Coordinates of C-alpha atoms in Angstrom, one line a residue:
X69 CA 61.8 -50.4 -48.1
X70 CA 58.7 -50.6 -46.1
X71 CA 58.0 -48.5 -43.0
X72 CA 55.0 -47.9 -40.7
X73 CA 54.0 -45.2 -43.1
X74 CA 53.9 -47.5 -46.1
X75 CA 52.2 -50.9 -45.6
X76 CA 53.2 -53.9 -47.7
X77 CA 50.9 -54.8 -50.5
X78 CA 49.6 -57.9 -48.6
X79 CA 48.1 -55.7 -45.9
X80 CA 44.6 -54.3 -46.3
X81 CA 42.2 -52.2 -44.3
X82 CA 38.9 -54.0 -43.6
X83 CA 35.4 -52.4 -43.2
X84 CA 35.9 -52.4 -39.4
X85 CA 39.1 -50.3 -39.8
X86 CA 41.3 -53.3 -38.9
X87 CA 44.3 -54.4 -40.8
X88 CA 44.6 -57.9 -42.2
X89 CA 47.6 -59.5 -43.8
X90 CA 47.3 -62.3 -46.3
X91 CA 50.1 -64.9 -46.3
X92 CA 49.4 -67.4 -49.1
X93 CA 45.9 -68.7 -48.4
X94 CA 45.7 -67.5 -44.8
X95 CA 44.5 -64.1 -43.4
X96 CA 46.1 -62.9 -40.2
X97 CA 43.7 -60.9 -38.0
X98 CA 44.5 -62.2 -34.5
X99 CA 48.0 -62.5 -33.1
X100 CA 48.9 -64.3 -29.8
X101 CA 51.8 -62.9 -27.9
X102 CA 53.4 -65.4 -25.6
X103 CA 55.5 -64.0 -22.8
X104 CA 54.1 -60.5 -22.7
X105 CA 56.9 -59.0 -20.7
X106 CA 58.5 -55.7 -21.5
X107 CA 59.4 -56.6 -25.1
X108 CA 56.4 -58.8 -25.8
X109 CA 54.0 -56.2 -24.4
X110 CA 55.5 -53.4 -26.5
X111 CA 55.4 -55.5 -29.7
X112 CA 51.8 -56.5 -29.0
X113 CA 50.9 -52.9 -28.4
X114 CA 52.4 -51.8 -31.7
X115 CA 50.6 -54.5 -33.5
X116 CA 47.3 -53.6 -31.8
X117 CA 47.9 -49.9 -32.8
X118 CA 48.3 -51.3 -36.4
X119 CA 44.9 -52.8 -36.2
X120 CA 45.5 -56.4 -35.3
X121 CA 43.6 -58.1 -32.4
X122 CA 46.3 -59.1 -29.8
X123 CA 45.7 -61.9 -27.4
X124 CA 47.8 -63.5 -24.7
X125 CA 47.6 -66.0 -21.8
X126 CA 48.3 -64.6 -18.4
X127 CA 47.7 -67.8 -16.5
X128 CA 50.5 -67.9 -13.9
X129 CA 52.0 -64.6 -14.8
X130 CA 53.0 -61.9 -12.4
X131 CA 50.9 -58.8 -11.6
X132 CA 53.5 -56.7 -13.3
X133 CA 53.0 -58.7 -16.5
X134 CA 49.2 -58.5 -16.2
X135 CA 49.4 -54.7 -15.8
X136 CA 51.7 -54.4 -18.8
X137 CA 49.2 -56.5 -20.9
X138 CA 46.4 -54.1 -19.8
X139 CA 48.5 -51.1 -20.6
X140 CA 49.2 -52.3 -24.1
X141 CA 45.6 -53.6 -24.7
X142 CA 46.4 -57.3 -24.9
X143 CA 43.3 -59.5 -24.3
X144 CA 43.8 -62.3 -21.9
X145 CA 42.3 -65.6 -23.2
X146 CA 43.3 -67.5 -20.0
X147 CA 45.3 -70.5 -21.2
X148 CA 48.0 -71.4 -23.7
X149 CA 45.6 -73.8 -25.5
X150 CA 43.0 -71.0 -25.9
X151 CA 45.6 -68.6 -27.3
X152 CA 47.0 -71.1 -29.8
X153 CA 43.5 -72.1 -30.9
X154 CA 42.2 -68.5 -31.3
X155 CA 45.3 -67.0 -32.9
X156 CA 46.0 -66.8 -36.6
X157 CA 49.7 -66.3 -35.8
X158 CA 51.7 -66.9 -32.5
X159 CA 54.7 -64.9 -31.5
X160 CA 56.9 -66.1 -28.6
X161 CA 59.0 -63.1 -27.6
X162 CA 61.8 -63.7 -25.1
X163 CA 64.8 -61.6 -23.9
X164 CA 68.1 -62.4 -25.6
X165 CA 69.7 -63.9 -22.4

């Protein structure tokens, strides 16, 4: 079993002290979090603490969501198109309603 204390073998620490993850022939460095509300913000913050660069698009989002993104260190790239273009992986996190 893998926990935060034991990274999977496909993760590696780069020279910039950032983690990368290889999945087949792709290296994941930048993760886009869509819908950075309470759950998405927390997931993004945890991934950022793990060394990934986390981006999001805050266009049309509330001030509460913008504040949460700042708190968790998510970088606003402006638009959905920019987030999808810049990201190596996109996570869309929504409440289970």
